[in-house]
Coordinates of C-alpha atoms in Angstrom, one line a residue:
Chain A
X1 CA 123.5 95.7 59.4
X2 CA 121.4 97.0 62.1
X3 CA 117.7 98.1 61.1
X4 CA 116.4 100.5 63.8
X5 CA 112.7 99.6 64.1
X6 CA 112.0 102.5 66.6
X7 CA 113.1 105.5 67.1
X8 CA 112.5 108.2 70.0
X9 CA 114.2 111.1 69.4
X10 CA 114.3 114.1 72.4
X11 CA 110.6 113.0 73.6
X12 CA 108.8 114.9 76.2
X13 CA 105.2 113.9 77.8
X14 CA 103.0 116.2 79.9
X15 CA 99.7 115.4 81.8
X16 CA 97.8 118.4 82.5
X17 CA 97.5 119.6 86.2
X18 CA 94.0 118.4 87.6
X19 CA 93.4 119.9 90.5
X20 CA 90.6 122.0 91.3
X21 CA 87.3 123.0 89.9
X22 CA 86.1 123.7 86.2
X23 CA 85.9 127.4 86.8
X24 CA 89.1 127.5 88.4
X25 CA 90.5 125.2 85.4
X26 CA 88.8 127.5 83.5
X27 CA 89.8 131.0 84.7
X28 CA 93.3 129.8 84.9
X29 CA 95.4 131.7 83.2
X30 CA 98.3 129.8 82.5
X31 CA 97.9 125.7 82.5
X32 CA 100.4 124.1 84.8
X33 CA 101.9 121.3 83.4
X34 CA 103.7 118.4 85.1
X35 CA 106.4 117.1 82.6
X36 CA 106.2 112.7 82.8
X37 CA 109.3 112.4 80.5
X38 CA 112.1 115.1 79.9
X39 CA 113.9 114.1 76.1
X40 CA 114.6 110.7 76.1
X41 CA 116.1 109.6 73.5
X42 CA 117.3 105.9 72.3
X43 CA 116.7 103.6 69.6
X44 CA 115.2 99.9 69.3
X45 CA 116.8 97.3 66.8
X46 CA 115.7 94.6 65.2
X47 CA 115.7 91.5 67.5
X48 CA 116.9 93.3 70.6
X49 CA 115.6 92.8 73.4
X50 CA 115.3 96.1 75.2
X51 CA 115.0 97.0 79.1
X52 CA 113.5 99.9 80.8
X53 CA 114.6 100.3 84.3
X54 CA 113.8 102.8 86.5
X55 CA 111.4 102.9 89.9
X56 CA 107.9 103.9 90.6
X57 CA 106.5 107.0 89.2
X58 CA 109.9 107.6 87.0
X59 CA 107.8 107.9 83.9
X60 CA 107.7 103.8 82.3
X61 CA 104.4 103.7 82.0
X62 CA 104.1 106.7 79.8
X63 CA 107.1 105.4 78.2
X64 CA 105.3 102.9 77.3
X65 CA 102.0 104.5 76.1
X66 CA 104.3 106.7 73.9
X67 CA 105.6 103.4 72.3
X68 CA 102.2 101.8 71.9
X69 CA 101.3 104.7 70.4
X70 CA 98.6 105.6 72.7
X71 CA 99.9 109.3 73.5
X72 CA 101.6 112.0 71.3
X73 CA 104.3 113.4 72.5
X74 CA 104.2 117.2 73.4
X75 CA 107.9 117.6 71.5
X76 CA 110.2 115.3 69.9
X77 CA 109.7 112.6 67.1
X78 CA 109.0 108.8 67.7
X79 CA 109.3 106.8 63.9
X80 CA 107.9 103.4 63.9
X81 CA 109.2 101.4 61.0
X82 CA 107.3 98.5 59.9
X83 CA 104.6 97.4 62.7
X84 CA 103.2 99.6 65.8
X85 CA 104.6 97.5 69.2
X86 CA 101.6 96.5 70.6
X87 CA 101.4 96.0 74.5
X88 CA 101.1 92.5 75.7
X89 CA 98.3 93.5 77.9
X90 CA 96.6 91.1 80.4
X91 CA 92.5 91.6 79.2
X92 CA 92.0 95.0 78.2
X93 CA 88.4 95.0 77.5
X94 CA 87.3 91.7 78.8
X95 CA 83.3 91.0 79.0
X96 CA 82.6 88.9 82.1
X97 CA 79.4 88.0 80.2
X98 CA 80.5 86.2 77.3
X99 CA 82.3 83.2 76.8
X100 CA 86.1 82.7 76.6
X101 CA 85.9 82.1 73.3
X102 CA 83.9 85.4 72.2
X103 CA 86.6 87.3 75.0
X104 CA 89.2 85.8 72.9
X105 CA 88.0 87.5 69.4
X106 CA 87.4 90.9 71.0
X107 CA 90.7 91.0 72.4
X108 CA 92.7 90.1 69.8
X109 CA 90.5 92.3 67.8
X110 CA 91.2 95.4 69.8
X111 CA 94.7 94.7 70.2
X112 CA 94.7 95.3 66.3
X113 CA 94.9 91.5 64.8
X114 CA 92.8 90.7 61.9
X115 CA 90.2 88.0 62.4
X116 CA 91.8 85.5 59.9
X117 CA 94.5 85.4 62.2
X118 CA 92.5 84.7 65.3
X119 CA 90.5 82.0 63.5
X120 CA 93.8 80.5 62.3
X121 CA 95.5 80.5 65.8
X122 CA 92.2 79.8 67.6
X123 CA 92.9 76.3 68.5
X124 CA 96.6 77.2 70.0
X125 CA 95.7 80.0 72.3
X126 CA 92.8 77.3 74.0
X127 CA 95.6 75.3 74.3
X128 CA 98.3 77.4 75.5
X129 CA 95.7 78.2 78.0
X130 CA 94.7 75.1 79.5
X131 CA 91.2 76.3 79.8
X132 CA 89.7 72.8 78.5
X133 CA 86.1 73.5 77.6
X134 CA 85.7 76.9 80.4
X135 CA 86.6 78.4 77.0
X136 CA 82.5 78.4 76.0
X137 CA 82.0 79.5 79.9
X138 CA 81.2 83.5 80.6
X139 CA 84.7 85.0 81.7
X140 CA 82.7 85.9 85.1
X141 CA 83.0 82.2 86.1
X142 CA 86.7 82.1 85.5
X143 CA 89.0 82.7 88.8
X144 CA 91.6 85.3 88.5
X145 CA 94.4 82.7 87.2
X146 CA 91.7 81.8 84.9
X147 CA 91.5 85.3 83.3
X148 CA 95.1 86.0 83.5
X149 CA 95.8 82.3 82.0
X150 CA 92.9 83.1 79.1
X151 CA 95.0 87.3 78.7
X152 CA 98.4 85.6 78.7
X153 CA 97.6 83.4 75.7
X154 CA 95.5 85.5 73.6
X155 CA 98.3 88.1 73.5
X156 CA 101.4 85.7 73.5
X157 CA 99.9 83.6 70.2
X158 CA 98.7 86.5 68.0
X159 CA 102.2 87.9 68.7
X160 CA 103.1 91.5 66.9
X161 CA 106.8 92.0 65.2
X162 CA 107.6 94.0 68.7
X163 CA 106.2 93.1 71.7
X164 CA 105.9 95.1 74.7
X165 CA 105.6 93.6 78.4
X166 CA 105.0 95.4 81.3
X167 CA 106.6 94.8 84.5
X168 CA 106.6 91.0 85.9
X169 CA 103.9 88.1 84.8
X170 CA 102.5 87.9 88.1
X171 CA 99.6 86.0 86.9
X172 CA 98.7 82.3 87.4
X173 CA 99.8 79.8 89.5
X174 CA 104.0 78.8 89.6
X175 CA 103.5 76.3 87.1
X176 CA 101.7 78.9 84.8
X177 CA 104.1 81.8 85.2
X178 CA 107.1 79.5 84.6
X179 CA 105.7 79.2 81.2
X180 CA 105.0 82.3 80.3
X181 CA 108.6 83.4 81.1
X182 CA 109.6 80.7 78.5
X183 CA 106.8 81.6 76.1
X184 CA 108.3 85.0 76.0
X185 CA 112.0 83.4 76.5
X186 CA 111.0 81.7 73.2
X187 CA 110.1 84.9 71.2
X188 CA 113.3 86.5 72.5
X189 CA 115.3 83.8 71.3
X190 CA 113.2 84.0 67.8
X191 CA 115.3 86.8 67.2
X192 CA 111.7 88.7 67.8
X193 CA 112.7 92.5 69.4
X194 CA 110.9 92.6 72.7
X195 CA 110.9 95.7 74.9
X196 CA 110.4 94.8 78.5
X197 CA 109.7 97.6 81.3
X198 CA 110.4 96.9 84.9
X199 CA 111.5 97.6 88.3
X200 CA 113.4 94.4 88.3
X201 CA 116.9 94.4 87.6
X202 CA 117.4 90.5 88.3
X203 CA 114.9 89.9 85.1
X204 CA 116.6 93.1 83.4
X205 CA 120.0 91.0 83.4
X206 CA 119.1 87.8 82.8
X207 CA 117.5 88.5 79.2
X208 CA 118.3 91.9 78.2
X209 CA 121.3 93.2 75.5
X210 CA 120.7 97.0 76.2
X211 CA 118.7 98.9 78.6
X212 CA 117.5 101.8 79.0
X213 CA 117.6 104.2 82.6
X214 CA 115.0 106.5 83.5
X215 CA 114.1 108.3 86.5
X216 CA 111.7 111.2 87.0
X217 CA 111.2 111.8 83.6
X218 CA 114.8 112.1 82.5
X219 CA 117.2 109.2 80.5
X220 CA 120.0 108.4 83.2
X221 CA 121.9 106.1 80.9
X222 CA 121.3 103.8 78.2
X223 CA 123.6 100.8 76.7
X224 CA 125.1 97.8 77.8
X225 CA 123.3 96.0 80.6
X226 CA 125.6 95.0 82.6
X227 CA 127.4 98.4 83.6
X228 CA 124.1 100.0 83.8
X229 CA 122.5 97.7 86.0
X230 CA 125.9 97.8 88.4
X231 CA 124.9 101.6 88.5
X232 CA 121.2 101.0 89.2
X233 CA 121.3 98.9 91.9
X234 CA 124.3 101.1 93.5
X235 CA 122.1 103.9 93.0
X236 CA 118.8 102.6 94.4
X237 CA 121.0 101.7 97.8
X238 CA 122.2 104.4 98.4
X239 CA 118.3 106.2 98.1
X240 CA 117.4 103.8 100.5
X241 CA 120.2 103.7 103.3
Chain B
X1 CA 89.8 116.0 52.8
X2 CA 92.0 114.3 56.1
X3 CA 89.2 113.7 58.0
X4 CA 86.7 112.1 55.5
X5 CA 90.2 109.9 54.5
X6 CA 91.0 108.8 58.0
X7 CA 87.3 108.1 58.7
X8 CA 87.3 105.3 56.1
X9 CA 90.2 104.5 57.1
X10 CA 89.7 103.8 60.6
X11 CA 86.2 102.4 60.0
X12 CA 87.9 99.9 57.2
X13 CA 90.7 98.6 59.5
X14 CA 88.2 98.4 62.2
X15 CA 84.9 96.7 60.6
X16 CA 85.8 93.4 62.6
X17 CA 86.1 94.9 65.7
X18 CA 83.0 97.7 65.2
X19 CA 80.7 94.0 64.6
X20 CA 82.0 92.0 67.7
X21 CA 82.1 95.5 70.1
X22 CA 78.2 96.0 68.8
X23 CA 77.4 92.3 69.1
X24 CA 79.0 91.6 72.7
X25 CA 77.6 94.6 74.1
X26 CA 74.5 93.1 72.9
X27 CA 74.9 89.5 74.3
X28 CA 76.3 91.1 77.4
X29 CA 72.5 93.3 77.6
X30 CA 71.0 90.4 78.0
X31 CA 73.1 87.1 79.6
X32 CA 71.3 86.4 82.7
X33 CA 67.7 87.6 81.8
X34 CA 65.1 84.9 82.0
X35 CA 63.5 86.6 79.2
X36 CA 66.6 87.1 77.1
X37 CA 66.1 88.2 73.6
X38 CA 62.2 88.8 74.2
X39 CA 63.4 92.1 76.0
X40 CA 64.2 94.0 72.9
X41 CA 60.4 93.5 71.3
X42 CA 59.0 93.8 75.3
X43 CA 61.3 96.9 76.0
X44 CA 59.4 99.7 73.4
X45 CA 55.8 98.0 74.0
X46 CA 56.1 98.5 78.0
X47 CA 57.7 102.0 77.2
X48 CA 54.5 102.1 75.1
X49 CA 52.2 101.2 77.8
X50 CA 53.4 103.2 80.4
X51 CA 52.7 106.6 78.4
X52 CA 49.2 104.8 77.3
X53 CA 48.4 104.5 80.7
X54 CA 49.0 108.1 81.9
X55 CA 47.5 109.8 79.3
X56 CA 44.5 107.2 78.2
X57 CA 43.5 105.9 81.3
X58 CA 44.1 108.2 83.8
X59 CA 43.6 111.1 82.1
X60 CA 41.3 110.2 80.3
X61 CA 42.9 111.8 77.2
X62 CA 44.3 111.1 73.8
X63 CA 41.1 110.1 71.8
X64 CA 41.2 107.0 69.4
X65 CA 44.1 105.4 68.3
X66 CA 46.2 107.3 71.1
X67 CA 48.6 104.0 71.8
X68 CA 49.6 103.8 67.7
X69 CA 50.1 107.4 67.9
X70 CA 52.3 107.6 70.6
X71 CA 54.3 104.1 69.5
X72 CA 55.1 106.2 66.1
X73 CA 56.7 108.8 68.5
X74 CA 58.3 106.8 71.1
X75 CA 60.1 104.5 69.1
X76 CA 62.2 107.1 67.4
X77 CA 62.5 109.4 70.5
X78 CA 64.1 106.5 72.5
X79 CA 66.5 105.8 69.7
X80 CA 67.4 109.3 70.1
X81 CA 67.6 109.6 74.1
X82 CA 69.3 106.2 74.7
X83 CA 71.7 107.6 71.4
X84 CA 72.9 110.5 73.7
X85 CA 73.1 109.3 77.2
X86 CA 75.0 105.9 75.8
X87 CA 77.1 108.7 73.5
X88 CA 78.0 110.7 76.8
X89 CA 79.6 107.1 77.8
X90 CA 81.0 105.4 74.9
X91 CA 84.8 107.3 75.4
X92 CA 84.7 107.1 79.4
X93 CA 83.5 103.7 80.0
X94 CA 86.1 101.9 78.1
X95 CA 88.6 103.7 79.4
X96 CA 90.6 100.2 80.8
X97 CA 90.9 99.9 76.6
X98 CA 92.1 103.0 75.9
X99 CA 95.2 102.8 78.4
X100 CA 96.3 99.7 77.0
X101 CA 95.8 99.9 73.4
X102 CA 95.1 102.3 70.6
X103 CA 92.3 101.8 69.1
X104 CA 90.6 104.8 67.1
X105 CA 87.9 106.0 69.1
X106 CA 85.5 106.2 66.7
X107 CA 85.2 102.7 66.6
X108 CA 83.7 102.9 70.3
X109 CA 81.2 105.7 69.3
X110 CA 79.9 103.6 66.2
X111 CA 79.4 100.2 67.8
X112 CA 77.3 102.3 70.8
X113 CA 75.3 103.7 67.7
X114 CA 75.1 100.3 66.5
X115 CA 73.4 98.9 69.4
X116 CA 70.8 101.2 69.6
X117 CA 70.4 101.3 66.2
X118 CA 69.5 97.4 65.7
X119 CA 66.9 98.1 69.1
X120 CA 65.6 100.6 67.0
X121 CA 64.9 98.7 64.2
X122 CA 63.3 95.8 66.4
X123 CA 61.1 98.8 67.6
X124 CA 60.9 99.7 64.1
X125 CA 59.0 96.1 63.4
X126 CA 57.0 95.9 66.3
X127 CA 56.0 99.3 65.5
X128 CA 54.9 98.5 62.4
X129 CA 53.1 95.4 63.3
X130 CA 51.4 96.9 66.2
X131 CA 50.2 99.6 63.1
X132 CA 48.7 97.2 60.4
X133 CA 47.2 95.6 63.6
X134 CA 45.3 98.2 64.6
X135 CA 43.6 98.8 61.5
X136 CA 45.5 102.1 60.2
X137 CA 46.4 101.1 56.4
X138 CA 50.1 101.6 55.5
X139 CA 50.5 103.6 52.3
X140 CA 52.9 103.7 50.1
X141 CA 54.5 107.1 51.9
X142 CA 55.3 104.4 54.7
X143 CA 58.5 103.8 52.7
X144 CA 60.1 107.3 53.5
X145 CA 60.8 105.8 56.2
X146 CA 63.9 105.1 54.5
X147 CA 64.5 108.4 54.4
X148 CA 63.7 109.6 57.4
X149 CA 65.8 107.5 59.4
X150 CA 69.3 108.0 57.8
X151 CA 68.3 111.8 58.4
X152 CA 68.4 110.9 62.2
X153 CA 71.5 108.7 61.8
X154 CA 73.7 111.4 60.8
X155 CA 71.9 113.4 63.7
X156 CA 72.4 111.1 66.1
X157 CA 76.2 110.2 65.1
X158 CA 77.3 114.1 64.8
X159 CA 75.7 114.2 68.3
X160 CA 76.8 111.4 70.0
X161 CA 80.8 112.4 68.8
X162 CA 80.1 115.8 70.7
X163 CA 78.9 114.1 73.8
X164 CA 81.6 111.5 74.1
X165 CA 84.6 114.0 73.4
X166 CA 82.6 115.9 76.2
X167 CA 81.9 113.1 78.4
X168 CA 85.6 112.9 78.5
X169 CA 86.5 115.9 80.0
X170 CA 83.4 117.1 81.8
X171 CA 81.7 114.6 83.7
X172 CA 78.8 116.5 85.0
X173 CA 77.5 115.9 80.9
X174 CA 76.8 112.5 82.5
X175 CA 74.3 114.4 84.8
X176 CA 73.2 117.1 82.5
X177 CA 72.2 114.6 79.3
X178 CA 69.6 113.1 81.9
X179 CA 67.7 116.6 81.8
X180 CA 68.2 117.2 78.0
X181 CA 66.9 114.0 77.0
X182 CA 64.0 114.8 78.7
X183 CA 63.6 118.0 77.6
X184 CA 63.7 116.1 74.0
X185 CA 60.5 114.1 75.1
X186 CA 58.1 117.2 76.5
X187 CA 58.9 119.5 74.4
X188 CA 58.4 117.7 71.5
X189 CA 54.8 116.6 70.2
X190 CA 55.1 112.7 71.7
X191 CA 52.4 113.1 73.9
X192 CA 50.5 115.6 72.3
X193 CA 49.3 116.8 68.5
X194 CA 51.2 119.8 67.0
X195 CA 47.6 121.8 67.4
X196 CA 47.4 121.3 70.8
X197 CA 50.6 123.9 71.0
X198 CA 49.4 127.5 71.3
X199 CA 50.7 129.3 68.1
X200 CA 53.4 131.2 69.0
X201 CA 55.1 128.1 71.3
X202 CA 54.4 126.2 67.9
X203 CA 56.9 127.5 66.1
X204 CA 59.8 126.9 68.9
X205 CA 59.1 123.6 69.1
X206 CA 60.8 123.0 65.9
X207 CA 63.7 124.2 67.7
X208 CA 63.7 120.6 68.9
X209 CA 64.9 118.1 65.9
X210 CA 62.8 115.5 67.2
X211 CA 59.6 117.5 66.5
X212 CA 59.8 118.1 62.5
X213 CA 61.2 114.2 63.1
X214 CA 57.7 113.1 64.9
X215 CA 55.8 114.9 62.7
X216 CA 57.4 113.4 59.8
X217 CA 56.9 109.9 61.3
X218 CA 53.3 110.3 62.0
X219 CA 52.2 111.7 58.4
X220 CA 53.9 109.1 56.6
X221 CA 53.1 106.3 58.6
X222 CA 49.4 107.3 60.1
X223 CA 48.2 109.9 58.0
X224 CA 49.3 108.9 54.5
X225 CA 50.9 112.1 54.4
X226 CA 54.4 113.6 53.5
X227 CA 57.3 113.6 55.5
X228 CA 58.6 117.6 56.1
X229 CA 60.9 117.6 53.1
X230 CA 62.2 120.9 53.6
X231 CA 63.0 120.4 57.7
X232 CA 64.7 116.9 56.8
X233 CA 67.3 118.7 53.9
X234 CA 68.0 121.2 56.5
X235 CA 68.6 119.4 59.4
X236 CA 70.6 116.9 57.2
X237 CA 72.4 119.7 56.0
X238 CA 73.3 121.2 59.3
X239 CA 74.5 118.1 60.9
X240 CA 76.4 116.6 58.4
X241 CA 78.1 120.4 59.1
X242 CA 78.1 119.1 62.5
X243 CA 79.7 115.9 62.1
X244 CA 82.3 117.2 60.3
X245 CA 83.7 119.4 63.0
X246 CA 82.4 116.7 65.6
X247 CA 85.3 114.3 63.4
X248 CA 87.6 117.2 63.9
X249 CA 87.3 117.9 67.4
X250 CA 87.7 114.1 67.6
X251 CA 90.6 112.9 66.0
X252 CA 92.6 116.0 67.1
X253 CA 92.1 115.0 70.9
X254 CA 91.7 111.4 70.4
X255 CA 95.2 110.7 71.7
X256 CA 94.8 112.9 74.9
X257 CA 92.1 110.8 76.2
X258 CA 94.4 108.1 77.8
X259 CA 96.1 111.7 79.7
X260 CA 93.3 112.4 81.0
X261 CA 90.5 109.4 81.6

């Protein structure tokens, strides 16, 4: 039986129009509205791991703030069963003043983990990271692999029931990236449901059961990979011839 | 009923996080001084000294006693004016936060009260030293301190809610708060004695919290006196009025923030 952890049913986003002055904003009669997502509508199972295609400025990122639960929708419905996905995000909040270590509590903290759990996994994110003892340096020290190496295994240890990732790794040196792909390779195969956003389609294919289409705002498709990337990628060439 | 609920609630799930935002922004205030902790006890004294030297020395004003008098009033005014222009802030400035994660924003607003709260009560300490020191005998009315302060807690908090959800959306508050916080600190008897204010100007003073505050702090810690009873229940009254709809105006936008920021 098929559990559906999340559900998004005929969601719609708007941002408010920003231009011009407070008095204009304010004078303004009606408030123009520009719509980032136009009903879309899918579910997530348990242990699936999800794609969400589409190009630049088609809407993912709000997709993804919807799921994260960081915006309300305007209309529709979004249940969460069981735990809120949490974003794997690379150092929200980092303090280039304190230590690794302290980074590594606040983090985890504001990503919503309890502190048990940090203390409990402390000694395997230091590891996963490689950071030796930079861990008691300030974060300012660190170089930007350094950082990314220190976000990367903060989030990836304290791991939520559904995990979020946005867009490629590109953090770290070869040899680090190649294991955060299996790191998160790992959790896929853990039967964990992992919802990955992207432009990519090559990383779409190779680890995705369903994806999801979006583009300016509105759901193109959404099923099986395979016939929906075919369509994709025929559709992106013929934009760009 | 929803918002008191959610309140606990969020403050609950978020104790953790409320202690380590409150205590890295505190490291963080002071990695790479030479001086390091010794700031927060040198901070009110030279805040102290400055005023002292205005209005003692050059002016050749104030009369005896003029530097305890104006430490009772500058302690609790700076609580107040750091309160405001770090409430305008708190949303805004974490704003890499709030597009990644949820996190209530409360939690933000409290630990920023925090901060200024624990330099407070350093001030608070030195303040009292610098007192006994001088030769003014603490009574037993010193301990409405107690009182006093949570009075200006739920003052400052109902405030600082205002000024964040604001400091969202308008940035100019940024600007403005500069002027108002100042405004807090003429026109309210810090450098001056209530009598000193012509009669009719007396009266809107009170106007200004922070005067019935002062006036409070000085009678119970300099004069052996009472504290304004009657100025402290209303003002408690009207801002816990206040924080309520501040909570209200809070958690109904809190989710537009990462729209807008």
């Amino acid at each position: 039986m098929t559990v559906n952890v999340l559900e998004l049913n005929n969601i719609w986003v708007s941002y408010p129009d920003e231009n011009g002055s407070l008095l204009k904003r304010l004078f303004r009669r009606e408030r123009k509205l520009f719509w980032a997502l136009k009903g879309i509508d899918f579910t997530v199972q348990k242990g699936e791991v999800l794609g969400v295609i589409g190009r630049n400025g088609s809407g993912k990122s709000t997709l993804l703030r919807v799921l994260s639960g960081l915006i309300e929708p305007d209309k529709g419905e979004y249940v969460v069963r069981g735990q809120r996905p949490v974003l794997l995000s690379l150092g929200a909040g980092f303090k280039p003043e304190l230590s690794g270590l302290d980074n590594i509590y606040l983090n985890s903290l504001l990503l919503g983990h309890r502190k048990e759990d940090v203390d409990a996994k402390l000694e395997e994110i230091i590891r996963f990271s490689e950071l030796d003892t930079f861990i008691y340096k300030p974060v300012r020290t660190y170089s930007a692999g350094m950082r990314a190496r220190l976000a990367f295994s903060t989030a990836i240890t304290l791991d939520p029931d559904i995990l979020l990732i946005d867009e490629v790794l590109g953090v770290g040196d070869e040899a680090f990236k190649a294991k955060c792909r299996q790191a998160i390779m790992e959790k896929v195969q853990d039967g964990r449901t992992v919802i990955i956003v992207t432009h990519s389609a090559h990383l779409v294919k190779q680890i995705c059961n369903r994806v999801v289409w979006i583009h300016l705002g509105e759901q193109k498709a959404v099923g099986d990979t395979k016939a929906i990337i075919e369509e994709y990628q025929a559709f992106m060439k013929g934009k760009s011839s | 009923m929803f918002i008191l609920r959610k309140l606990v609630q969020d403050i609950r799930q978020h104790k953790d996080l409320i202690y380590y935002l409150t205590v890295s922004e505190l490291k963080s205030n002071t990695a790479r001084t030479y001086l390091g902790l010794l700031w927060w006890i040198l901070d009110p004294v030279l805040y102290m000294l400055i005023f002292y030297l205005l209005v003692q020395v050059i002016l050749q004003r104030g009369g005896e006693g003029y530097a305890v008098f104006l430490f009772v009033a500058l302690i609790p005014l700076k609580w107040t004016t750091s309160c405001l222009v770090d409430g305008t802030k708190a949303i805004i400035s974490n704003q890499r936060i709030i597009q990644q994660v949820y996190v209530p924003k409360i939690v933000f607003i409290l630990s920023s009260l925090m901060v200024n709260t624990f330099k407070f009560a350093i001030g608070s300490v030195v303040m009292i030293i610098f007192i006994a020191a001088s030769g003014v005998q603490l009574g037993p009315e010193s301990l409405y301190y107690l009182l006093i302060v949570p009075v200006q807690l739920i003052v400052l908090l109902a405030g600082m809610i205002f000024l964040a959800h604001l400091g969202v959306y308008v940035r100019d508050i940024r600007n403005a708060i500069q002027y108002v916080a100042r405004m807090l600190f003429f026109l309210s008897p810090v450098l001056y004695t209530m009598d000193q204010v012509p009669g009719k100007l007396a009266s809107l003073l009170y106007l200004n919290p922070m005067t019935s505050l002062i006036v409070s702090y000085r009678s119970i810690l300099l004069k052996q006196g009472e504290p304004l009873f009657i100025h402290l229940l209303v003002m408690a009254l009207v801002s816990l009025i206040l924080l309520y709809l501040a909570l209200k105006l809070l958690f109904r936008y809190e989710k537009e923030y990462a729209k807008v920021i």
